[in-house]
Coordinates of C-alpha atoms in Angstrom, one line a residue:
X1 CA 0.0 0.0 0.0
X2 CA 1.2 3.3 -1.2
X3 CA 1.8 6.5 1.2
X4 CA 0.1 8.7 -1.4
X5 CA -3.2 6.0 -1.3
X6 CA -3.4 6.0 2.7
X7 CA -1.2 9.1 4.3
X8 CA -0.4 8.5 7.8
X9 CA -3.3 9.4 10.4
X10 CA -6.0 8.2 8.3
X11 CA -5.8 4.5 8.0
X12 CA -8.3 3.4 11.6
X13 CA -6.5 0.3 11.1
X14 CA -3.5 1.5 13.0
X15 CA -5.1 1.1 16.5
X16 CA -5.7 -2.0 15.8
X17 CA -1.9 -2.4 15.2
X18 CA -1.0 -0.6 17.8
X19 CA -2.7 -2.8 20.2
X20 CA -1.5 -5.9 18.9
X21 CA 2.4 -4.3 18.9
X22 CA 1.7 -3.4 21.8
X23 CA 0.7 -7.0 23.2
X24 CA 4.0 -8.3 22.0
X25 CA 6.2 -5.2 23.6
X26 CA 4.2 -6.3 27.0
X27 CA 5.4 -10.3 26.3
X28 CA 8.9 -9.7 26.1
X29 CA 8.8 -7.1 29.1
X30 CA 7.7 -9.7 31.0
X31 CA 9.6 -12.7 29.6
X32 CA 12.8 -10.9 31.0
X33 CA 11.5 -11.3 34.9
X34 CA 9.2 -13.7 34.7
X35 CA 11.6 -16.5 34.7
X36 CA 13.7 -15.5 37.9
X37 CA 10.7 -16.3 40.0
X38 CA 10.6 -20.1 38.6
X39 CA 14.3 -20.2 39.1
X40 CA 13.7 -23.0 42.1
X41 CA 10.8 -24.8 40.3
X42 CA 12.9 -25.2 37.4
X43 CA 16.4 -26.5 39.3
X44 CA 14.1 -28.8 41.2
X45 CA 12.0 -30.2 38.3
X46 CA 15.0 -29.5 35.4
X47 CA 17.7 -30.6 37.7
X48 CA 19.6 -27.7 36.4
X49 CA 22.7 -27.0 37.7
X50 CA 24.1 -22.8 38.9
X51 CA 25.6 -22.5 35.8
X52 CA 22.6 -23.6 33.7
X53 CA 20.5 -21.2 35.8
X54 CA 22.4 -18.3 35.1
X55 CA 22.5 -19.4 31.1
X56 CA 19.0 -19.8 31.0
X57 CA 18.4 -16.0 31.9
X58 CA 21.9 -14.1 31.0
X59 CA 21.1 -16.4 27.5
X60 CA 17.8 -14.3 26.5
X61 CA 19.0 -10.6 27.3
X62 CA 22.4 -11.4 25.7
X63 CA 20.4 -12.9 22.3
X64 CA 18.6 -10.0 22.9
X65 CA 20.9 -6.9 23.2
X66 CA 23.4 -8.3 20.8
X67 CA 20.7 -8.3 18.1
X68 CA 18.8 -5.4 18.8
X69 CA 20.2 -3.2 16.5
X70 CA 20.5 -5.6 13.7
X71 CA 16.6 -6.2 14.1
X72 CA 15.8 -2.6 14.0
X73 CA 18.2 -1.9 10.9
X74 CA 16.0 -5.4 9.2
X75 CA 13.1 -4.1 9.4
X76 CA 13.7 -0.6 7.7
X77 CA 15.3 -2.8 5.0
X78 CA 12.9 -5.5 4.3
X79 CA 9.1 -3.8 6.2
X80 CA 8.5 -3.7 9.1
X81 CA 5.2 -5.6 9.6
X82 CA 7.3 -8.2 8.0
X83 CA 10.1 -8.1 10.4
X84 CA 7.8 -8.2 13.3
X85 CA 5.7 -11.1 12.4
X86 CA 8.8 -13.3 11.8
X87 CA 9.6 -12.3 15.3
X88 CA 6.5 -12.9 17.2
X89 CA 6.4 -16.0 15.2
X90 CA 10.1 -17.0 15.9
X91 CA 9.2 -15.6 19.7
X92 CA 6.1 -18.0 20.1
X93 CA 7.9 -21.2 18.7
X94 CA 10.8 -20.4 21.0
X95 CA 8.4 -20.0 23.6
X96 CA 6.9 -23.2 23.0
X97 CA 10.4 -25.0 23.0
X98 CA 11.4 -23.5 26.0
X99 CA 8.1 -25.2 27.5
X100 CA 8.7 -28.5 25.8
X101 CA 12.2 -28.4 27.0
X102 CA 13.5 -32.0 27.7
X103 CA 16.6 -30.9 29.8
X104 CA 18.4 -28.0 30.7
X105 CA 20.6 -27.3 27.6
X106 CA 17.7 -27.7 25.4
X107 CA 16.0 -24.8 27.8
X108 CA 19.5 -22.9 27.3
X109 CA 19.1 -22.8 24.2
X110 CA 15.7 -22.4 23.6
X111 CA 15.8 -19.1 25.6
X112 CA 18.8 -17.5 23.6
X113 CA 16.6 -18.4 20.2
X114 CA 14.0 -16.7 22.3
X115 CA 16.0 -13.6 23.0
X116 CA 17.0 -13.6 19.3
X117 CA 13.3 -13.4 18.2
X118 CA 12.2 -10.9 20.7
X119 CA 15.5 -8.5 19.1
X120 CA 13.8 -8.6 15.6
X121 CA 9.9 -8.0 17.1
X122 CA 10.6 -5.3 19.3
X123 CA 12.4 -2.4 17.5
X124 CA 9.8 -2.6 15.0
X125 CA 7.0 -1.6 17.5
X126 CA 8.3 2.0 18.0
X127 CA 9.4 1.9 14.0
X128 CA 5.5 0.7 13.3
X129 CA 4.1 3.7 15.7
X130 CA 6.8 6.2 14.2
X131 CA 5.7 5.3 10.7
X132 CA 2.1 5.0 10.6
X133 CA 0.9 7.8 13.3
X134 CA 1.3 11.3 12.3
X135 CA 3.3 13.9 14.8
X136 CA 0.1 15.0 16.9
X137 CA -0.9 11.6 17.9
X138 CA 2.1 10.2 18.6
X139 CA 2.0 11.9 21.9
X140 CA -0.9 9.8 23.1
X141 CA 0.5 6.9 21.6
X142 CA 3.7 7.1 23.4
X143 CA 2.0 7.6 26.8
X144 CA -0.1 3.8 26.1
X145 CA 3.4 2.6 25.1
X146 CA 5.0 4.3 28.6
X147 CA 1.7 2.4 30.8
X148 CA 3.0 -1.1 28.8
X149 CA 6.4 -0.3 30.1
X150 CA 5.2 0.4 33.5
X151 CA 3.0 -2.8 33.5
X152 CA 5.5 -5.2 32.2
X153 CA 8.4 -4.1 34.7
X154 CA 5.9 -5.5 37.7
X155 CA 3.9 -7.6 36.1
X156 CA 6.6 -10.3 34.9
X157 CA 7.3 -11.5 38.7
X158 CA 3.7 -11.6 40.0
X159 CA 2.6 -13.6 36.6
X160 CA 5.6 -15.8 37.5
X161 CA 4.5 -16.1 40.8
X162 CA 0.7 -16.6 40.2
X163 CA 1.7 -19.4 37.1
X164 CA 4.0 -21.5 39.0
X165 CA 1.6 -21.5 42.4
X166 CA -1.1 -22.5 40.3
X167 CA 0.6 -25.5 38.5
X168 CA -1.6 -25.3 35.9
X169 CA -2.4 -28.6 34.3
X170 CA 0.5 -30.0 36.3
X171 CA 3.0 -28.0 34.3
X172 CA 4.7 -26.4 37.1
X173 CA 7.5 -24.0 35.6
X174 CA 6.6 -24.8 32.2
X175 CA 3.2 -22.7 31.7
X176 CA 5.2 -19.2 32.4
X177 CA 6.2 -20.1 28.9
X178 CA 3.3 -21.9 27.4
X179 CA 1.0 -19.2 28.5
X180 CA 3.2 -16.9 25.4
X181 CA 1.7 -19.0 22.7
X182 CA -2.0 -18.1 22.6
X183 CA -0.8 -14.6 22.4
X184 CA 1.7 -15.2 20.5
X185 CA -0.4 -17.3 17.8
X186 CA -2.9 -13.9 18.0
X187 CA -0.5 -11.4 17.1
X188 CA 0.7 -13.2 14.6
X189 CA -2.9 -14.0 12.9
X190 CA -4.4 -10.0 13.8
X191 CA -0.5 -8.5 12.6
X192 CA -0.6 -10.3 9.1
X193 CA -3.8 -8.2 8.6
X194 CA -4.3 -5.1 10.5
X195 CA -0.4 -4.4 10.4
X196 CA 0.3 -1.5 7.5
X197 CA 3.4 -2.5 6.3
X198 CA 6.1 0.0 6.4
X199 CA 9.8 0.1 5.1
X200 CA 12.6 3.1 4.6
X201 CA 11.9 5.2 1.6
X202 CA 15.0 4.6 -0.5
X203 CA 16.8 1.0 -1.0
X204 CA 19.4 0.2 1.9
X205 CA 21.9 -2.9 2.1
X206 CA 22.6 -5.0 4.9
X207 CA 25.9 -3.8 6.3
X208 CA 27.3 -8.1 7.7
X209 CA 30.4 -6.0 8.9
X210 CA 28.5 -3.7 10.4
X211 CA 26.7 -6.4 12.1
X212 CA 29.4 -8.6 12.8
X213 CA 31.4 -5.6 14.6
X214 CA 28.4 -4.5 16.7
X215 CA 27.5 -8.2 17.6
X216 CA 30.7 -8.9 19.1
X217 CA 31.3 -5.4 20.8
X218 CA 28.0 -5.6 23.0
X219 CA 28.6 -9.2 24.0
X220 CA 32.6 -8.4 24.7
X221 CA 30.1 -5.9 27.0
X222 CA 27.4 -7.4 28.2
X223 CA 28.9 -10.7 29.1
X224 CA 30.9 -10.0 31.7
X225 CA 28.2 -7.3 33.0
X226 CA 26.0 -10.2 33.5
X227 CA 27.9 -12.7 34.8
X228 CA 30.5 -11.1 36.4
X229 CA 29.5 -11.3 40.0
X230 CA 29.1 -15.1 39.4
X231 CA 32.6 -15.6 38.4
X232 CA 34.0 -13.6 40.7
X233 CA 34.9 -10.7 38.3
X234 CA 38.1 -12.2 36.5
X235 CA 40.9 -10.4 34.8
X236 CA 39.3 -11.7 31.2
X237 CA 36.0 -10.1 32.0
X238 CA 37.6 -6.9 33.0
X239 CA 39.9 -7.3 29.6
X240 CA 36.9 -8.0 27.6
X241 CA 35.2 -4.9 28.6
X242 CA 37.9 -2.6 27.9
X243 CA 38.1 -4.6 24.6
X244 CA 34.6 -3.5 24.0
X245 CA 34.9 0.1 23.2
X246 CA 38.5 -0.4 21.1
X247 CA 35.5 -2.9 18.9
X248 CA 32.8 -0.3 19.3
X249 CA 35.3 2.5 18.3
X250 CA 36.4 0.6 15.2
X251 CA 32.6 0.4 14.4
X252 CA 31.9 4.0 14.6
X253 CA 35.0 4.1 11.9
X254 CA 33.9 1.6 9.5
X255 CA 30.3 3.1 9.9
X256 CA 31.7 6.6 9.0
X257 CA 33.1 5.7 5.9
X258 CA 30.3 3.2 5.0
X259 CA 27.7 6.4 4.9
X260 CA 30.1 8.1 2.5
X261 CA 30.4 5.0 0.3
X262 CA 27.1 3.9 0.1
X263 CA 24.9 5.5 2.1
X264 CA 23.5 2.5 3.9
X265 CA 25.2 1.7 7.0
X266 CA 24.0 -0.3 10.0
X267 CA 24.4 2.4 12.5
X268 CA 23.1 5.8 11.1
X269 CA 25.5 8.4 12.8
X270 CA 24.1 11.0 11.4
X271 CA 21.4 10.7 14.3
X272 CA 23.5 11.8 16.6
X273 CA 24.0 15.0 15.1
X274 CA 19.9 15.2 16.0
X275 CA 20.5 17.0 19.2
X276 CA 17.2 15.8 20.9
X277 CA 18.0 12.0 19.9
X278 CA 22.4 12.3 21.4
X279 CA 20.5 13.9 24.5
X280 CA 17.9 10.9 25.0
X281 CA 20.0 8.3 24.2
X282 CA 22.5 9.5 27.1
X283 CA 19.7 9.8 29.4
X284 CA 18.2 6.2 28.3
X285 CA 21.4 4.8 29.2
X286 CA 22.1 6.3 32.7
X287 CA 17.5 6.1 33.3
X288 CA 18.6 2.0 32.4
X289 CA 21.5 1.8 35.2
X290 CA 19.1 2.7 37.7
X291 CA 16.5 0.3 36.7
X292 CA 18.6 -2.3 36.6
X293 CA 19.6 -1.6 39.9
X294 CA 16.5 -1.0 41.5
X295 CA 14.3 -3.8 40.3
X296 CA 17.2 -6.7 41.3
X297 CA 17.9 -5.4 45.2
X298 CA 14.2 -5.0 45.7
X299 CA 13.0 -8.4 44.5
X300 CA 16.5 -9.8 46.5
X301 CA 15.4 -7.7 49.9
X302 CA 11.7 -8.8 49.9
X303 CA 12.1 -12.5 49.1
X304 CA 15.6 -13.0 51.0
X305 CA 15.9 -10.5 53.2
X306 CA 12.2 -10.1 54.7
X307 CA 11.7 -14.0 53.6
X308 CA 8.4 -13.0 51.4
X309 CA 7.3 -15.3 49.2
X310 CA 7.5 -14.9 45.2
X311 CA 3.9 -13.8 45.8
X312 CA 3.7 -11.7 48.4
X313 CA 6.6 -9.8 46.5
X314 CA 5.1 -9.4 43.5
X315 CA 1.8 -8.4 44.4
X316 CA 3.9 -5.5 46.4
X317 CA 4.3 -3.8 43.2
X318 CA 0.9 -3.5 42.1
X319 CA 1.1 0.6 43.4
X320 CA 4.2 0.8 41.3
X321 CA 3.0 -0.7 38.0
X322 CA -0.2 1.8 38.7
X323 CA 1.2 4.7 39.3
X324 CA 3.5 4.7 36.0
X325 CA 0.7 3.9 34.0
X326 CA -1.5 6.6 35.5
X327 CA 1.7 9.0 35.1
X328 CA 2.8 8.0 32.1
X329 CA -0.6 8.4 30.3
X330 CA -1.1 12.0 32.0
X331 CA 2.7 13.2 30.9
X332 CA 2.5 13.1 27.5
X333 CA -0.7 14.1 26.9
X334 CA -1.5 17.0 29.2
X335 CA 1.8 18.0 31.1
X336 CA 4.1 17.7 28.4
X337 CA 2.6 19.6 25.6
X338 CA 2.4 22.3 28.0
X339 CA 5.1 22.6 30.4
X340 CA 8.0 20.4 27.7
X341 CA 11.3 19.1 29.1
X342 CA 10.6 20.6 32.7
X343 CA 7.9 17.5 32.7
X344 CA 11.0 15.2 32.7
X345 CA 12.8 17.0 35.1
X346 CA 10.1 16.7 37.7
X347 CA 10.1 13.1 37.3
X348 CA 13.7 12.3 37.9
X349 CA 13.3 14.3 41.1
X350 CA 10.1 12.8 41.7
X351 CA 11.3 9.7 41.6
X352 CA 14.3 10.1 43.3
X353 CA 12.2 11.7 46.3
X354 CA 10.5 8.3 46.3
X355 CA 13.4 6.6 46.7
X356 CA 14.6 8.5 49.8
X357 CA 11.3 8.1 51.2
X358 CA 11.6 4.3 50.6
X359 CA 14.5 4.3 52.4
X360 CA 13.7 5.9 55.6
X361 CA 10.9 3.9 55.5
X362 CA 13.3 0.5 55.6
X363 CA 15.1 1.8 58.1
X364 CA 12.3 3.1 60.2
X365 CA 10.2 0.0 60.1
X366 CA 13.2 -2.7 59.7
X367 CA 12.4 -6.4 58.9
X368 CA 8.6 -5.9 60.6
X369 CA 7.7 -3.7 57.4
X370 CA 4.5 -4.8 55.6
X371 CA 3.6 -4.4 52.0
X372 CA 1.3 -1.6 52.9
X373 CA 3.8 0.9 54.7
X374 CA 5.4 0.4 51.2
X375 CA 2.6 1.3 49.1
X376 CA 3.4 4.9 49.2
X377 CA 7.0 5.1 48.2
X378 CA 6.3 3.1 45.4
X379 CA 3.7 5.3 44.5
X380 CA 6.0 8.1 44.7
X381 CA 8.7 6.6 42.6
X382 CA 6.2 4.6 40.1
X383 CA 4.5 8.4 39.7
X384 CA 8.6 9.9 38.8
X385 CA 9.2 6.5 36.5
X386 CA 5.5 7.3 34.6
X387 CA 6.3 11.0 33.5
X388 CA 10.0 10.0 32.2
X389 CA 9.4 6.9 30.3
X390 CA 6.7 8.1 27.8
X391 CA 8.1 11.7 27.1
X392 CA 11.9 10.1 26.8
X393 CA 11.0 8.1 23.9
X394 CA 9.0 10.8 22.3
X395 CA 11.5 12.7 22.7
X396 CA 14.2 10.5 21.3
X397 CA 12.2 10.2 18.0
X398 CA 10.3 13.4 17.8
X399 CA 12.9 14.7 14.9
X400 CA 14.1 11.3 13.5
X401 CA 13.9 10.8 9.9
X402 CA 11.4 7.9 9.2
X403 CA 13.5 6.3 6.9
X404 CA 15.9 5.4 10.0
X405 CA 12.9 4.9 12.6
X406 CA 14.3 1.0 12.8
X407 CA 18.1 1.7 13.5
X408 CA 16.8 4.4 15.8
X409 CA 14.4 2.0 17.9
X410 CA 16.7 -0.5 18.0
X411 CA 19.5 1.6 19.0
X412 CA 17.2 2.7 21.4
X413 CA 16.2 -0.7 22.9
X414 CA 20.0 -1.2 22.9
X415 CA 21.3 1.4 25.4
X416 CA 18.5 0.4 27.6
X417 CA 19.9 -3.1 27.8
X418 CA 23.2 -1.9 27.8
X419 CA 22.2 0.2 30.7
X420 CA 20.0 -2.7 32.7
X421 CA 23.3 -4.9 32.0
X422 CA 26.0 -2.0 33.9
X423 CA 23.1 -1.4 36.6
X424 CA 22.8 -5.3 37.2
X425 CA 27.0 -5.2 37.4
X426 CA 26.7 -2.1 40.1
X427 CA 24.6 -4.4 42.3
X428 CA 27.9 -6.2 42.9
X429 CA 29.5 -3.3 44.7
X430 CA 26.5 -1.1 46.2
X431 CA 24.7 -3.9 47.5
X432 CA 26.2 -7.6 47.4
X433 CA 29.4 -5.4 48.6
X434 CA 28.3 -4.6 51.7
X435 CA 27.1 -8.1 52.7
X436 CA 29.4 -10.4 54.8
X437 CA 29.9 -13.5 52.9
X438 CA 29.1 -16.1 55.8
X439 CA 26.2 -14.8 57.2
X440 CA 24.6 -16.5 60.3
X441 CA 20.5 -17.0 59.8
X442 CA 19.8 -14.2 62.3
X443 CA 21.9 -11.6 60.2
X444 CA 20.3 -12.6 56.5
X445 CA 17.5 -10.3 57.2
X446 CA 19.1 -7.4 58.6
X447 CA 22.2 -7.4 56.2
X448 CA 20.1 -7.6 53.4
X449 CA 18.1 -4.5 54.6
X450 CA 21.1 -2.5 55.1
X451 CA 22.6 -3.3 51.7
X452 CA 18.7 -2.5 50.2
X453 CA 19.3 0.8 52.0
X454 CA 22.7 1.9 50.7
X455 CA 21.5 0.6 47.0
X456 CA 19.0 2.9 47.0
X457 CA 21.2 5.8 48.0
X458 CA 23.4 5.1 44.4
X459 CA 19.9 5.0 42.6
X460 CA 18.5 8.2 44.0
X461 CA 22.3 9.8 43.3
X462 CA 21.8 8.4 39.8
X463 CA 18.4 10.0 39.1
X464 CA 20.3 13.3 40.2
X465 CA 22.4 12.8 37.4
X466 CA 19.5 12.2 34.9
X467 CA 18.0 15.2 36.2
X468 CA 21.0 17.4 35.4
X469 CA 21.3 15.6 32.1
X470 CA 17.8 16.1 31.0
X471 CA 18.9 20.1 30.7
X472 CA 20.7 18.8 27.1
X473 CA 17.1 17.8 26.0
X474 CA 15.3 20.3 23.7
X475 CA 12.8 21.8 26.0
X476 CA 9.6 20.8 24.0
X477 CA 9.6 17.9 21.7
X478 CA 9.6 18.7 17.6
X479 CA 5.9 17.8 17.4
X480 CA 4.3 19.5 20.2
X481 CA 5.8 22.9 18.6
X482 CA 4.6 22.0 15.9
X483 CA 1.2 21.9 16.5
X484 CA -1.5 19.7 15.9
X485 CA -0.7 19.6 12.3
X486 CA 2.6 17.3 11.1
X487 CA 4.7 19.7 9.0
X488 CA 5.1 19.6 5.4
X489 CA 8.3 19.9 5.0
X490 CA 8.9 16.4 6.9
X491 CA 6.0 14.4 7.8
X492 CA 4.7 14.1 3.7
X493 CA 7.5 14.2 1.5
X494 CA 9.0 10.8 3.0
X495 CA 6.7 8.1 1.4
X496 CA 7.4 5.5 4.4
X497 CA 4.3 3.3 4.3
X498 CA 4.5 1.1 1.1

């Protein structure tokens, strides 16, 4: 289908797509918690050992991070919809083999095909909303896609936790993975058709070397991010990191001189020069080191430290997952338009103030604190986490060209991982640091709070720095000056939607 047939805006199918891209942003939010609450149903039933454990989730977000930009990059190449549906497909057949899975390595490796599937489905949901919605309704859009993000973040342990109580149909573990394909199957069937397809306006080749470099830069990265703690941080992992950026720095170079030559590289540097997008990215990345950070010591000082159950923990972040819905949904499309990057702003402090007030609460209650006397710091910080996430990403994209909407989203997804991955490798120090290593039963509880406590302190110092940072943001998003019209110059010369 032709741009000039069916402009942008005026197509009703695209809520229909954006609820089913939607749907699969929400699966894969939650496949990357959901399985840490099975961990000990799956080393019972499985008879996995350690090692598999930490292979079976390190294996799906480094699949997934390594691949992200490559998938976004795909899908401005070959469509979009068409990208996507090969990976909610590949996702739900991965999901199903991880289900079926007849042993540990077979799980292994189900979950990095998994990971691998999920990098080529979920650039193209910001690429699909970029492409077919015009400027003045991708505000509205965005805040739906912040409330996902708020709902997955929570929602992956207490859907863990509910599944593997229930044990339905005696599948114990297995039905946190099974319960993917019905949805999966869905998206698939409702994508094919209400999906407009979508692709970058001129032809562009895939760069391999490109893709070769970038692949093994972010796992020379990421690997020894996620596993480090495990291993004891060795002298390789420390040398592979350091590795990373003379790989990443050798990418940039090739990428350069790929633009010139051909104009089709796999990183699109001249996005960067997009002040808004350099600005959001840097923000992303730092906004991901405090996530990862948070969400790991919490879930660790309810479940080990107060002795909760997977349950009880998860059902303590109902507040949270509300909160950044209700926030998110009331940034972009009231606060923002009105009151631009200042919107932001608030949030970081917001939600640091939530933090601070989360931890005098820990220290004021101690071990005797209930899931109730927590309800309102979460509240507080799930309120901050609501009015960044939506405007960031509209922010990010507000003056991307839609021809590189894919390398964009994937890049990103990318920093976000890369920024979960350094925030997950900080939990080492600011909290597993301050934790004796042979503690006496009496002395879990308290040592974990304590190390909860000084965690929290680095994350509410971290949203100090995203505060500062956020001044390098424009200080309204391209499309809410604008108007309520998409401009000419932009919006209708670039026939995207094919």
């Amino acid at each position: 289908m032709n741009s000039t047939e069916t402009p942008p805006g005026t197509d009703r199918r695209r809520w229909f797509a954006l609820a089913i891209v939607m749907t699969a942003a929400f699966m894969d939010l939650v496949d990357v918690t959901i399985v840490n609450i099975a961990i000990p149903s799956i080393q019972r039933d499985a008879g996995a050992s350690f090692s598999e454990i930490q292979w079976i989730t390190a294996g799906y977000a480094l699949a997934f991070a390594a691949g992200l930009i490559t998938g976004g990059r795909l899908g401005d190449i070959h469509g979009r919809k068409r990208v996507f549906l090969v990976g909610i497909g590949g996702f739900t057949v991965a999901s199903a083999l991880c289900g079926l899975a007849v042993n540990p390595e077979m799980l292994v490796a189900s979950r990095f095909l998994q990971g691998a599937m999920a990098a080529l489905m979920v650039p193209q949901v910001l690429s699909i909303v970029h492409a077919t919605f015009p400027a003045h309704e991708r505000g509205k859009v965005f805040g739906l896609f912040g409330a996902v993000v708020g709902l997955g973040a929570v929602s992956g342990p207490l859907l863990g936790a509910l599944l593997t109580e229930w044990n339905l149909f005696g599948w114990e573990w297995r039905s946190i993975f099974l319960i993917n394909l019905p949805v999966g199957i869905a998206g698939l069937v409702l994508g094919s058709r209400f999906i407009t397809e979508s692709r970058a306006p001129r032809a562009l080749k895939l760069d391999l070397v490109g893709v070769s470099l970038v692949t093994l830069g972010l796992l020379m990265l990421i690997y020894p991010l996620t596993r480090g703690r495990e291993l004891g941080w060795p002298l390789w992992g420390h040398l592979s990191m350091a590795g990373s950026l003379v790989v990443l720095a050798v990418l940039v170079a090739y990428e350069r001189r790929k633009a010139v030559r051909d104009g089709s590289p796999l990183v699109e540097l001249s996005l960067f020069r997009v002040k808004s997008f350099a600005a959001g990215i840097a923000v992303q990345t730092v906004f991901g080191v405090a996530l990862g950070v948070f969400f790991l010591v919490w879930t660790l000082y309810m479940q080990i430290g107060l002795g909760w159950s997977p349950l009880r923990a998860g059902l303590t972040g109902v507040p949270f997952s509300i909160a950044v819905s209700a926030a998110a949904g009331m940034s972009v499309q009231l606060l923002v338009p009105r009151f631009g990057r200042r919107v932001l702003q608030a949030g970081a402090l917001v939600m640091a103030a939530g933090v601070l007030l989360y931890i005098w609460e820990s220290g004021h209650y101690g071990l005797a604190i209930t899931p109730w006397q927590m309800a309102l710091p979460l509240v507080v910080m799930g309120a901050g986490m609501g009015l960044i996430v939506a405007p960031l990403t509209d922010a990010i994209l507000s003056e991307v060209p839609r021809e590189h909407s894919g390398s964009a989203s994937g890049l990103i997804n990318t920093v976000q991982q890369m920024g979960n991955a350094l925030g997950l490798g900080l939990v080492s120090v600011v909290f597993f640091g301050t934790i004796a290593e042979h503690l006496r039963p009496e002395q879990v509880g308290p040592a974990y709070a304590d190390a909860f406590e000084n965690a929290l302190g680095w994350v509410a110092a971290v949203m100090g720095a995203i505060f500062l940072l956020m001044f390098a943001l424009p200080k309204r998003p391209a499309q809410h000056v604008e108007g309520e019209q998409a401009p000419a110059g932009r919006e209708d010369q670039e026939p995207a939607l094919v």
